[in-house]
Each structure stands twice: as C-alpha cells, then as structure tokens.
PDB file of C-alpha atoms in Angstrom:
ATOM      1  CA  MET V   1      -8.619  -6.836   2.573  1.00 43.00           C
ATOM      2  CA  THR V   2      -9.175  -4.337   5.376  1.00 47.00           C
ATOM      3  CA  ASP V   3      -8.456  -5.036   9.013  1.00 52.00           C
ATOM      4  CA  PRO V   4     -10.873  -3.790  11.708  1.00 52.00           C
ATOM      5  CA  ASN V   5      -7.982  -2.870  14.017  1.00 55.00           C
ATOM      6  CA  GLY V   6      -6.198  -1.115  11.168  1.00 64.00           C
ATOM      7  CA  GLN V   7      -9.350   0.769  10.176  1.00 78.00           C
ATOM      8  CA  GLU V   8      -9.803   2.258  13.634  1.00 82.00           C
ATOM      9  CA  LEU V   9      -6.148   3.197  13.957  1.00 84.00           C
ATOM     10  CA  GLY V  10      -6.073   4.587  10.398  1.00 88.00           C
ATOM     11  CA  LYS V  11      -9.166   6.715  11.001  1.00 89.00           C
ATOM     12  CA  ALA V  12      -7.618   8.131  14.162  1.00 88.00           C
ATOM     13  CA  LEU V  13      -4.386   9.013  12.347  1.00 91.00           C
ATOM     14  CA  ARG V  14      -6.307  10.620   9.475  1.00 92.00           C
ATOM     15  CA  ALA V  15      -8.401  12.670  11.904  1.00 92.00           C
ATOM     16  CA  LEU V  16      -5.257  13.811  13.662  1.00 90.00           C
ATOM     17  CA  ARG V  17      -3.653  14.859  10.361  1.00 93.00           C
ATOM     18  CA  THR V  18      -6.800  16.707   9.259  1.00 93.00           C
ATOM     19  CA  ALA V  19      -6.977  18.527  12.574  1.00 91.00           C
ATOM     20  CA  SER V  20      -3.329  19.526  12.127  1.00 91.00           C
ATOM     21  CA  GLY V  21      -4.203  21.132   8.780  1.00 93.00           C
ATOM     22  CA  VAL V  22      -1.468  19.394   6.757  1.00 93.00           C
ATOM     23  CA  THR V  23      -1.675  17.330   3.588  1.00 94.00           C
ATOM     24  CA  GLY V  24      -0.982  13.645   3.198  1.00 93.00           C
ATOM     25  CA  ASP V  25       1.934  14.426   0.893  1.00 95.00           C
ATOM     26  CA  PHE V  26       3.508  16.612   3.557  1.00 94.00           C
ATOM     27  CA  VAL V  27       3.197  13.939   6.269  1.00 93.00           C
ATOM     28  CA  ALA V  28       4.352  11.130   3.958  1.00 92.00           C
ATOM     29  CA  ARG V  29       7.453  13.067   2.965  1.00 91.00           C
ATOM     30  CA  ARG V  30       8.385  13.853   6.578  1.00 90.00           C
ATOM     31  CA  ALA V  31       7.629  10.264   7.637  1.00 88.00           C
ATOM     32  CA  SER V  32       9.856   8.827   4.867  1.00 83.00           C
ATOM     33  CA  MET V  33       7.033   6.829   3.302  1.00 85.00           C
ATOM     34  CA  SER V  34       5.157   7.052   0.022  1.00 90.00           C
ATOM     35  CA  PRO V  35       1.858   8.986  -0.133  1.00 92.00           C
ATOM     36  CA  GLY V  36       0.237   5.751  -1.341  1.00 92.00           C
ATOM     37  CA  LYS V  37       1.308   3.878   1.784  1.00 90.00           C
ATOM     38  CA  LEU V  38       0.047   6.654   4.050  1.00 93.00           C
ATOM     39  CA  SER V  39      -3.288   6.640   2.203  1.00 93.00           C
ATOM     40  CA  LYS V  40      -3.617   2.875   2.683  1.00 90.00           C
ATOM     41  CA  ILE V  41      -2.856   3.242   6.387  1.00 90.00           C
ATOM     42  CA  GLU V  42      -5.394   6.033   6.841  1.00 92.00           C
ATOM     43  CA  ASN V  43      -8.068   4.020   5.001  1.00 91.00           C
ATOM     44  CA  GLY V  44      -7.411   0.806   6.935  1.00 85.00           C
ATOM     45  CA  ARG V  45      -6.218  -1.103   3.874  1.00 84.00           C
ATOM     46  CA  ILE V  46      -2.932  -2.009   5.549  1.00 79.00           C
ATOM     47  CA  LEU V  47      -2.086  -2.300   9.218  1.00 75.00           C
ATOM     48  CA  PRO V  48       0.779   0.040  10.159  1.00 79.00           C
ATOM     49  CA  THR V  49       3.701  -1.147  12.230  1.00 74.00           C
ATOM     50  CA  VAL V  50       4.474   0.581  15.504  1.00 75.00           C
ATOM     51  CA  THR V  51       7.398   2.251  13.693  1.00 75.00           C
ATOM     52  CA  ASP V  52       5.062   3.539  10.955  1.00 82.00           C
ATOM     53  CA  VAL V  53       2.796   5.107  13.557  1.00 86.00           C
ATOM     54  CA  GLU V  54       5.712   6.682  15.380  1.00 83.00           C
ATOM     55  CA  LEU V  55       7.038   8.217  12.138  1.00 86.00           C
ATOM     56  CA  ILE V  56       3.599   9.633  11.266  1.00 91.00           C
ATOM     57  CA  LEU V  57       3.121  11.084  14.737  1.00 90.00           C
ATOM     58  CA  THR V  58       6.579  12.619  14.682  1.00 88.00           C
ATOM     59  CA  ALA V  59       5.832  14.146  11.271  1.00 90.00           C
ATOM     60  CA  LEU V  60       2.662  15.659  12.737  1.00 92.00           C
ATOM     61  CA  GLY V  61       4.560  17.032  15.736  1.00 91.00           C
ATOM     62  CA  VAL V  62       2.153  15.638  18.339  1.00 88.00           C
ATOM     63  CA  SER V  63       2.914  15.807  22.065  1.00 88.00           C
ATOM     64  CA  GLU V  64       4.738  12.962  23.815  1.00 85.00           C
ATOM     65  CA  SER V  65       1.630  12.056  25.821  1.00 85.00           C
ATOM     66  CA  ALA V  66      -0.521  11.812  22.677  1.00 83.00           C
ATOM     67  CA  LYS V  67       2.220   9.837  20.946  1.00 84.00           C
ATOM     68  CA  ALA V  68       2.356   7.351  23.835  1.00 83.00           C
ATOM     69  CA  ALA V  69      -1.411   6.765  23.610  1.00 83.00           C
ATOM     70  CA  PHE V  70      -1.299   6.174  19.844  1.00 82.00           C
ATOM     71  CA  LEU V  71       1.691   3.843  20.111  1.00 80.00           C
ATOM     72  CA  ALA V  72      -0.106   1.780  22.752  1.00 78.00           C
ATOM     73  CA  GLN V  73      -3.053   1.450  20.373  1.00 78.00           C
ATOM     74  CA  ALA V  74      -0.702   0.443  17.545  1.00 77.00           C
ATOM     75  CA  ARG V  75       0.909  -2.272  19.671  1.00 73.00           C
ATOM     76  CA  ALA V  76      -2.520  -3.606  20.652  1.00 71.00           C
ATOM     77  CA  ALA V  77      -3.581  -3.639  17.001  1.00 71.00           C
ATOM     78  CA  VAL V  78      -0.645  -5.712  15.774  1.00 70.00           C
ATOM     79  CA  THR V  79      -0.442  -8.148  18.704  1.00 74.00           C
ATOM     80  CA  GLU V  80      -3.342  -9.616  20.620  1.00 71.00           C
ATOM     81  CA  ALA V  81      -3.220 -12.305  23.310  1.00 70.00           C
ATOM     82  CA  THR V  82      -6.390 -14.076  24.400  1.00 72.00           C
ATOM     83  CA  ALA V  83      -6.235 -16.320  27.449  1.00 73.00           C
ATOM     84  CA  TRP V  84      -7.491 -19.871  26.930  1.00 73.00           C
ATOM     85  CA  ARG V  85      -9.818 -19.437  29.919  1.00 77.00           C
ATOM     86  CA  VAL V  86     -11.507 -16.578  28.032  1.00 72.00           C
ATOM     87  CA  LEU V  87     -11.818 -18.659  24.861  1.00 73.00           C
ATOM     88  CA  ARG V  88     -13.288 -21.530  26.891  1.00 72.00           C
ATOM     89  CA  ARG V  89     -15.806 -19.156  28.429  1.00 75.00           C
ATOM     90  CA  LEU V  90     -16.824 -17.974  24.948  1.00 69.00           C
ATOM     91  CA  GLY V  91     -17.167 -21.605  23.859  1.00 76.00           C
ATOM     92  CA  PRO V  92     -14.666 -23.919  22.098  1.00 80.00           C
ATOM     93  CA  PRO V  93     -17.077 -24.576  19.160  1.00 84.00           C
ATOM     94  CA  LYS V  94     -17.244 -20.819  18.441  1.00 82.00           C
ATOM     95  CA  HIS V  95     -13.466 -20.623  18.556  1.00 83.00           C
ATOM     96  CA  GLN V  96     -13.268 -23.364  15.908  1.00 88.00           C
ATOM     97  CA  GLN V  97     -15.672 -21.356  13.750  1.00 85.00           C
ATOM     98  CA  SER V  98     -13.486 -18.259  14.125  1.00 83.00           C
ATOM     99  CA  ILE V  99     -10.427 -20.181  12.954  1.00 88.00           C
ATOM    100  CA  MET V 100     -12.447 -21.602  10.051  1.00 88.00           C
ATOM    101  CA  ALA V 101     -13.320 -18.055   8.947  1.00 85.00           C
ATOM    102  CA  ILE V 102      -9.625 -17.122   8.888  1.00 85.00           C
ATOM    103  CA  GLU V 103      -8.778 -20.274   6.924  1.00 91.00           C
ATOM    104  CA  ALA V 104     -11.506 -19.483   4.400  1.00 90.00           C
ATOM    105  CA  ARG V 105      -9.729 -16.190   3.591  1.00 87.00           C
ATOM    106  CA  THR V 106      -6.288 -17.795   3.440  1.00 94.00           C
ATOM    107  CA  THR V 107      -4.580 -19.010   0.271  1.00 97.00           C
ATOM    108  CA  VAL V 108      -1.368 -20.407   1.801  1.00 97.00           C
ATOM    109  CA  LEU V 109      -1.471 -21.895   5.294  1.00 98.00           C
ATOM    110  CA  LYS V 110       1.721 -22.975   7.064  1.00 98.00           C
ATOM    111  CA  VAL V 111       1.547 -24.871  10.347  1.00 98.00           C
ATOM    112  CA  PHE V 112       4.432 -25.773  12.671  1.00 98.00           C
ATOM    113  CA  GLN V 113       3.542 -28.319  15.342  1.00 97.00           C
ATOM    114  CA  GLY V 114       5.725 -29.641  18.141  1.00 96.00           C
ATOM    115  CA  GLN V 115       2.816 -30.415  20.465  1.00 93.00           C
ATOM    116  CA  LEU V 116       0.141 -32.465  18.715  1.00 96.00           C
ATOM    117  CA  ILE V 117      -1.176 -33.480  15.317  1.00 97.00           C
ATOM    118  CA  PRO V 118      -2.408 -30.306  13.515  1.00 97.00           C
ATOM    119  CA  GLY V 119      -6.155 -29.806  13.899  1.00 96.00           C
ATOM    120  CA  LEU V 120      -6.857 -29.923  10.153  1.00 97.00           C
ATOM    121  CA  LEU V 121      -5.264 -33.393  10.008  1.00 98.00           C
ATOM    122  CA  GLN V 122      -6.859 -34.950  13.093  1.00 97.00           C
ATOM    123  CA  THR V 123      -9.290 -37.867  13.205  1.00 97.00           C
ATOM    124  CA  PRO V 124     -12.509 -37.410  15.229  1.00 97.00           C
ATOM    125  CA  GLU V 125     -11.228 -39.855  17.860  1.00 97.00           C
ATOM    126  CA  TYR V 126      -7.948 -38.001  18.252  1.00 97.00           C
ATOM    127  CA  MET V 127      -9.841 -34.689  18.455  1.00 96.00           C
ATOM    128  CA  SER V 128     -12.048 -36.091  21.196  1.00 95.00           C
ATOM    129  CA  ALA V 129      -8.957 -37.147  23.147  1.00 95.00           C
ATOM    130  CA  VAL V 130      -7.464 -33.651  22.731  1.00 93.00           C
ATOM    131  CA  PHE V 131     -10.605 -31.855  23.861  1.00 91.00           C
ATOM    132  CA  SER V 132     -11.109 -34.251  26.777  1.00 91.00           C
ATOM    133  CA  LEU V 133      -8.052 -32.555  28.294  1.00 88.00           C
ATOM    134  CA  VAL V 134      -9.826 -29.176  28.291  1.00 82.00           C
ATOM    135  CA  PRO V 135     -10.849 -28.406  31.906  1.00 79.00           C
ATOM    136  CA  GLY V 136     -14.561 -28.176  32.567  1.00 79.00           C
ATOM    137  CA  GLN V 137     -15.757 -29.005  29.058  1.00 81.00           C
ATOM    138  CA  SER V 138     -18.973 -31.028  29.035  1.00 87.00           C
ATOM    139  CA  PRO V 139     -19.399 -34.086  26.770  1.00 89.00           C
ATOM    140  CA  ASP V 140     -21.943 -32.121  24.702  1.00 91.00           C
ATOM    141  CA  SER V 141     -19.572 -29.192  24.240  1.00 88.00           C
ATOM    142  CA  ARG V 142     -16.759 -31.587  23.341  1.00 90.00           C
ATOM    143  CA  ALA V 143     -18.918 -33.275  20.699  1.00 93.00           C
ATOM    144  CA  ARG V 144     -19.874 -29.906  19.162  1.00 92.00           C
ATOM    145  CA  THR V 145     -16.237 -28.794  19.183  1.00 92.00           C
ATOM    146  CA  VAL V 146     -15.176 -31.982  17.393  1.00 94.00           C
ATOM    147  CA  ALA V 147     -17.939 -31.463  14.818  1.00 94.00           C
ATOM    148  CA  ALA V 148     -16.800 -27.866  14.240  1.00 92.00           C
ATOM    149  CA  ARG V 149     -13.177 -28.937  13.771  1.00 94.00           C
ATOM    150  CA  MET V 150     -14.229 -31.695  11.369  1.00 95.00           C
ATOM    151  CA  GLU V 151     -16.144 -29.092   9.368  1.00 95.00           C
ATOM    152  CA  ARG V 152     -12.928 -27.092   9.056  1.00 95.00           C
ATOM    153  CA  GLN V 153     -11.233 -29.979   7.238  1.00 96.00           C
ATOM    154  CA  ALA V 154     -13.344 -29.403   4.123  1.00 96.00           C
ATOM    155  CA  VAL V 155     -10.956 -26.558   3.264  1.00 96.00           C
ATOM    156  CA  LEU V 156      -8.218 -29.116   2.517  1.00 97.00           C
ATOM    157  CA  TYR V 157     -10.104 -30.153  -0.624  1.00 96.00           C
ATOM    158  CA  ASN V 158     -10.175 -26.617  -2.047  1.00 97.00           C
ATOM    159  CA  PRO V 159      -7.718 -26.718  -4.981  1.00 96.00           C
ATOM    160  CA  THR V 160      -7.179 -22.938  -4.844  1.00 97.00           C
ATOM    161  CA  LYS V 161      -5.493 -23.251  -1.446  1.00 98.00           C
ATOM    162  CA  SER V 162      -2.221 -24.840  -0.376  1.00 98.00           C
ATOM    163  CA  PHE V 163      -1.196 -26.268   2.982  1.00 98.00           C
ATOM    164  CA  HIS V 164       2.252 -26.932   4.396  1.00 98.00           C
ATOM    165  CA  PHE V 165       2.532 -28.775   7.708  1.00 98.00           C
ATOM    166  CA  LEU V 166       5.696 -29.347   9.733  1.00 98.00           C
ATOM    167  CA  ILE V 167       5.376 -31.893  12.543  1.00 98.00           C
ATOM    168  CA  CYS V 168       8.058 -32.911  15.032  1.00 98.00           C
ATOM    169  CA  GLU V 169       8.601 -36.688  15.116  1.00 98.00           C
ATOM    170  CA  HIS V 170       7.965 -36.901  18.865  1.00 97.00           C
ATOM    171  CA  VAL V 171       4.375 -35.745  18.205  1.00 97.00           C
ATOM    172  CA  LEU V 172       3.797 -39.005  16.312  1.00 97.00           C
ATOM    173  CA  ARG V 173       4.676 -40.945  19.481  1.00 96.00           C
ATOM    174  CA  TRP V 174       2.972 -38.694  22.054  1.00 95.00           C
ATOM    175  CA  LEU V 175       0.165 -40.775  23.542  1.00 94.00           C
ATOM    176  CA  ILE V 176      -2.817 -38.704  24.571  1.00 92.00           C
ATOM    177  CA  CYS V 177      -5.143 -41.519  23.452  1.00 94.00           C
ATOM    178  CA  ASP V 178      -5.235 -45.301  22.990  1.00 95.00           C
ATOM    179  CA  GLN V 179      -2.590 -46.804  20.719  1.00 96.00           C
ATOM    180  CA  LEU V 180      -5.213 -47.975  18.205  1.00 97.00           C
ATOM    181  CA  ILE V 181      -6.553 -44.405  17.906  1.00 97.00           C
ATOM    182  CA  MET V 182      -2.995 -43.182  17.438  1.00 97.00           C
ATOM    183  CA  ALA V 183      -2.373 -45.746  14.698  1.00 97.00           C
ATOM    184  CA  THR V 184      -5.529 -44.633  12.889  1.00 97.00           C
ATOM    185  CA  GLN V 185      -4.434 -41.017  13.264  1.00 98.00           C
ATOM    186  CA  LEU V 186      -1.043 -41.694  11.676  1.00 98.00           C
ATOM    187  CA  ASP V 187      -2.753 -43.561   8.850  1.00 97.00           C
ATOM    188  CA  ARG V 188      -4.885 -40.434   8.297  1.00 97.00           C
ATOM    189  CA  LEU V 189      -1.684 -38.380   8.044  1.00 97.00           C
ATOM    190  CA  VAL V 190      -0.481 -40.646   5.260  1.00 97.00           C
ATOM    191  CA  SER V 191      -3.807 -40.269   3.443  1.00 97.00           C
ATOM    192  CA  PHE V 192      -3.814 -36.465   3.702  1.00 97.00           C
ATOM    193  CA  SER V 193      -0.231 -36.330   2.425  1.00 97.00           C
ATOM    194  CA  ARG V 194      -1.496 -37.647  -0.920  1.00 96.00           C
ATOM    195  CA  LEU V 195      -3.681 -34.587  -1.533  1.00 97.00           C
ATOM    196  CA  PRO V 196      -2.056 -32.488  -4.285  1.00 97.00           C
ATOM    197  CA  ASN V 197      -2.274 -29.221  -2.329  1.00 98.00           C
ATOM    198  CA  VAL V 198      -1.107 -30.649   1.016  1.00 98.00           C
ATOM    199  CA  ARG V 199       2.569 -30.935   1.942  1.00 98.00           C
ATOM    200  CA  ILE V 200       3.518 -32.697   5.157  1.00 98.00           C
ATOM    201  CA  GLY V 201       7.050 -32.656   6.533  1.00 98.00           C
ATOM    202  CA  ILE V 202       8.296 -34.585   9.565  1.00 98.00           C
ATOM    203  CA  LEU V 203      11.214 -33.275  11.630  1.00 98.00           C
ATOM    204  CA  PRO V 204      13.194 -36.443  12.474  1.00 98.00           C
ATOM    205  CA  LEU V 205      14.620 -37.018  15.951  1.00 96.00           C
ATOM    206  CA  SER V 206      17.749 -38.421  14.328  1.00 95.00           C
ATOM    207  CA  ARG V 207      18.531 -35.235  12.397  1.00 95.00           C
ATOM    208  CA  ARG V 208      20.246 -32.121  13.681  1.00 96.00           C
ATOM    209  CA  MET V 209      17.711 -29.314  13.979  1.00 96.00           C
ATOM    210  CA  PRO V 210      18.189 -25.586  13.278  1.00 93.00           C
ATOM    211  CA  ASP V 211      16.326 -24.458  16.408  1.00 93.00           C
ATOM    212  CA  PHE V 212      14.177 -25.532  19.378  1.00 92.00           C
ATOM    213  CA  PRO V 213      10.430 -26.225  18.982  1.00 91.00           C
ATOM    214  CA  MET V 214       9.610 -23.541  21.541  1.00 90.00           C
ATOM    215  CA  THR V 215       5.946 -23.273  20.551  1.00 92.00           C
ATOM    216  CA  CYS V 216       3.559 -24.142  17.759  1.00 95.00           C
ATOM    217  CA  PHE V 217       2.269 -21.578  15.295  1.00 97.00           C
ATOM    218  CA  SER V 218       0.208 -21.104  12.141  1.00 96.00           C
ATOM    219  CA  SER V 219       0.949 -18.571   9.392  1.00 96.00           C
ATOM    220  CA  TYR V 220      -1.904 -17.320   7.216  1.00 94.00           C
ATOM    221  CA  ASP V 221      -0.589 -15.957   3.885  1.00 94.00           C
ATOM    222  CA  ASP V 222       2.412 -14.676   5.873  1.00 89.00           C
ATOM    223  CA  HIS V 223       0.153 -11.783   6.992  1.00 84.00           C
ATOM    224  CA  ILE V 224      -1.122 -13.145  10.312  1.00 87.00           C
ATOM    225  CA  VAL V 225       0.539 -15.603  12.692  1.00 92.00           C
ATOM    226  CA  ILE V 226      -1.301 -17.329  15.535  1.00 91.00           C
ATOM    227  CA  VAL V 227       0.910 -18.741  18.291  1.00 93.00           C
ATOM    228  CA  GLU V 228      -0.305 -21.122  20.992  1.00 90.00           C
ATOM    229  CA  THR V 229       1.173 -21.035  24.485  1.00 85.00           C
ATOM    230  CA  PHE V 230       0.080 -22.794  27.662  1.00 84.00           C
ATOM    231  CA  HIS V 231      -1.901 -19.783  28.870  1.00 81.00           C
ATOM    232  CA  SER V 232      -3.073 -17.999  25.726  1.00 84.00           C
ATOM    233  CA  GLU V 233      -3.448 -17.770  21.971  1.00 85.00           C
ATOM    234  CA  VAL V 234      -1.366 -14.909  20.593  1.00 87.00           C
ATOM    235  CA  THR V 235      -2.191 -13.278  17.253  1.00 85.00           C
ATOM    236  CA  THR V 236       0.406 -11.012  15.655  1.00 86.00           C
ATOM    237  CA  ARG V 237       0.310  -8.899  12.508  1.00 80.00           C
ATOM    238  CA  ASP V 238       3.519  -6.984  13.176  1.00 80.00           C
ATOM    239  CA  PRO V 239       5.700  -7.353  10.032  1.00 80.00           C
ATOM    240  CA  LYS V 240       8.838  -7.808  12.126  1.00 82.00           C
ATOM    241  CA  ASP V 241       7.238 -10.622  14.120  1.00 88.00           C
ATOM    242  CA  LEU V 242       5.869 -12.175  10.932  1.00 91.00           C
ATOM    243  CA  ASP V 243       9.351 -12.195   9.396  1.00 93.00           C
ATOM    244  CA  ILE V 244      10.658 -14.122  12.399  1.00 94.00           C
ATOM    245  CA  TYR V 245       8.013 -16.834  12.080  1.00 96.00           C
ATOM    246  CA  VAL V 246       8.286 -17.123   8.294  1.00 96.00           C
ATOM    247  CA  GLU V 247      12.073 -17.430   8.541  1.00 97.00           C
ATOM    248  CA  THR V 248      11.774 -19.957  11.384  1.00 97.00           C
ATOM    249  CA  PHE V 249       9.321 -22.050   9.377  1.00 98.00           C
ATOM    250  CA  ASP V 250      11.638 -22.034   6.356  1.00 97.00           C
ATOM    251  CA  ARG V 251      14.621 -23.137   8.467  1.00 97.00           C
ATOM    252  CA  PHE V 252      12.684 -26.042   9.942  1.00 98.00           C
ATOM    253  CA  SER V 253      11.319 -26.933   6.516  1.00 98.00           C
ATOM    254  CA  SER V 254      14.872 -27.332   5.204  1.00 97.00           C
ATOM    255  CA  ALA V 255      15.467 -30.014   7.862  1.00 97.00           C
ATOM    256  CA  ALA V 256      12.185 -31.897   7.360  1.00 98.00           C
ATOM    257  CA  ALA V 257      11.594 -35.254   5.688  1.00 98.00           C
ATOM    258  CA  TYR V 258       9.086 -35.270   2.826  1.00 98.00           C
ATOM    259  CA  GLY V 259       7.641 -37.814   0.412  1.00 96.00           C
ATOM    260  CA  GLU V 260       8.938 -41.353   0.720  1.00 97.00           C
ATOM    261  CA  GLU V 261      11.318 -40.358   3.499  1.00 97.00           C
ATOM    262  CA  MET V 262       8.374 -38.921   5.447  1.00 97.00           C
ATOM    263  CA  LEU V 263       6.389 -42.133   4.951  1.00 97.00           C
ATOM    264  CA  SER V 264       9.344 -44.213   6.115  1.00 96.00           C
ATOM    265  CA  LEU V 265       9.188 -42.323   9.415  1.00 97.00           C
ATOM    266  CA  ILE V 266       5.412 -42.453   9.937  1.00 97.00           C
ATOM    267  CA  GLU V 267       4.593 -46.009   8.868  1.00 96.00           C
ATOM    268  CA  PRO V 268       6.876 -47.924  11.303  1.00 96.00           C
ATOM    269  CA  ILE V 269       5.538 -45.847  14.218  1.00 97.00           C
ATOM    270  CA  ARG V 270       1.979 -46.524  13.085  1.00 96.00           C
ATOM    271  CA  ASP V 271       2.670 -50.240  12.717  1.00 95.00           C
ATOM    272  CA  GLY V 272       4.238 -50.309  16.184  1.00 96.00           C
ATOM    273  CA  PHE V 273       0.976 -49.085  17.706  1.00 95.00           C
ATOM    274  CA  LEU V 274      -0.856 -51.986  16.037  1.00 92.00           C
ATOM    275  CA  ARG V 275       1.313 -54.725  17.539  1.00 86.00           C
TER     276      ARG V 275
END
C-alpha cells in the first residue's frame, strides 16, 4: 500500500539523488540501509522516518538549509494534527466516512478508550448523546453523523478482520445520557463481545494499572495510530511513535479482564442502571 505523503517525499528524495548524479546503491550504502529499502522509500511504498530522511540527505551531502526543509516535510508526513474545529467545519458525517475508509483497509484494529464507549460499539442513542455535545451541530447534521457511524459498524461482521477493544471501567459508569440508554449500551457491549473476531477487555478500577489513561487511541495494523485530544485528532505513522502505542496497548491488555471476568464487571453496572 502506498502513502500519498510518502509518495511526495519519496519523489523529492529521488529527484534530489538523480540531480546529484549518484546511484541508489551508493546512497543506500552511505545511509546504512539496504538498496531495497531506499527503492521503496523513493517509490512511496514505505514512509521513511525522520532518521531515514536525515541519513539519506547526509549521504547526498546536501546543504544544512536544504536538509532542514526536507526534515520538516518528513516530520509533517509522519505526524499530522487536525483541530476538531476544522473537522467540524468539514462536516462530522464526512469525518466518519474517512475513518470508515481507513477501517476498510485495516486487518487488525486495536482501540484503547478511557473516555467513552468506542464508536464501533455504540448504540444509536448513545451516539446521539455523544454528538449532542459537539458545539454548533444541527439536529440534521447529528442524525447524518449517527447514520454514518452506524454504517461503520458493518465492518465488525467481516470475518477477515479482527478487533481488540480496551475500555476503562469508569467509562461504563460515565453518564453522558439517561441511565436507560446507558444500560442498553452496556448490553450492546455484551452482545458484541460474542462475535468471534471481537475481543473486549475491561480495565478494572480495583486492579493496579501499568500506566495512566492519558488519552484514547486507535491502532490500524500497527502502521497508523490516531490519537484524540481535547483540541485535535493526531495521526502518526512514525515507527518510533507507533512502537510506543503498541507497547502501551499490550501493557494495558495484560491488566484487562476478558471473558466471564469481563461480563462480571459489565453486567452489575448495567443492572444498576435499570433499578
């Protein structure tokens, strides 16, 4: 799979090498990478890290000013932050469609949530409550956004894909909607947990945790991570950043409750909302 950001950066690096009159083998050797890796970078088949770009530029002997410009482009290519106000201006339904396109290309999706029920597991009523908190969104836009998110859930029934969700226990108790809606939402979690390709883990409040739930994030085949903050959605492809999130997910997963233990946490909370 090619990456548009990687293609542009790769083309620029290839053009720079060609203009320098040196071969790929020469640059690869001086950059301490294989010729095959350099070829993939130049053809946009893999996205280079900032370190990769710096090694290539050093091998080419470019000026410090040119190197600074290329490195800035490399950093922009591997990490992109989009403010929520910009995404709202573009339209929340379109944003849901963009996420759906990424999910369609993903084989293994991992989601860590310490804020709310993951979008792929939400009921329409819970979704509506979530999107009612979005400033300035009209009822019509909210309805279309809910419909777009519901459409995304069809991917859960694709047997060629697998899904692993980690949810902090406090999320199960966080009331952004009526208690009856929350009870229905938790019942939906139980139902989704029975799908053969869906794994849901709950991080119990009673158990010692390996870290703080500083933010929520989604990992797509361990190649792209999308992180949500209060002000923006951050997408990173930098291998070093990806390693941090994959390792963090694994550490939290080791502390999560699954199967019957997971159900024993969800069901009493659900039943409490029904009293």
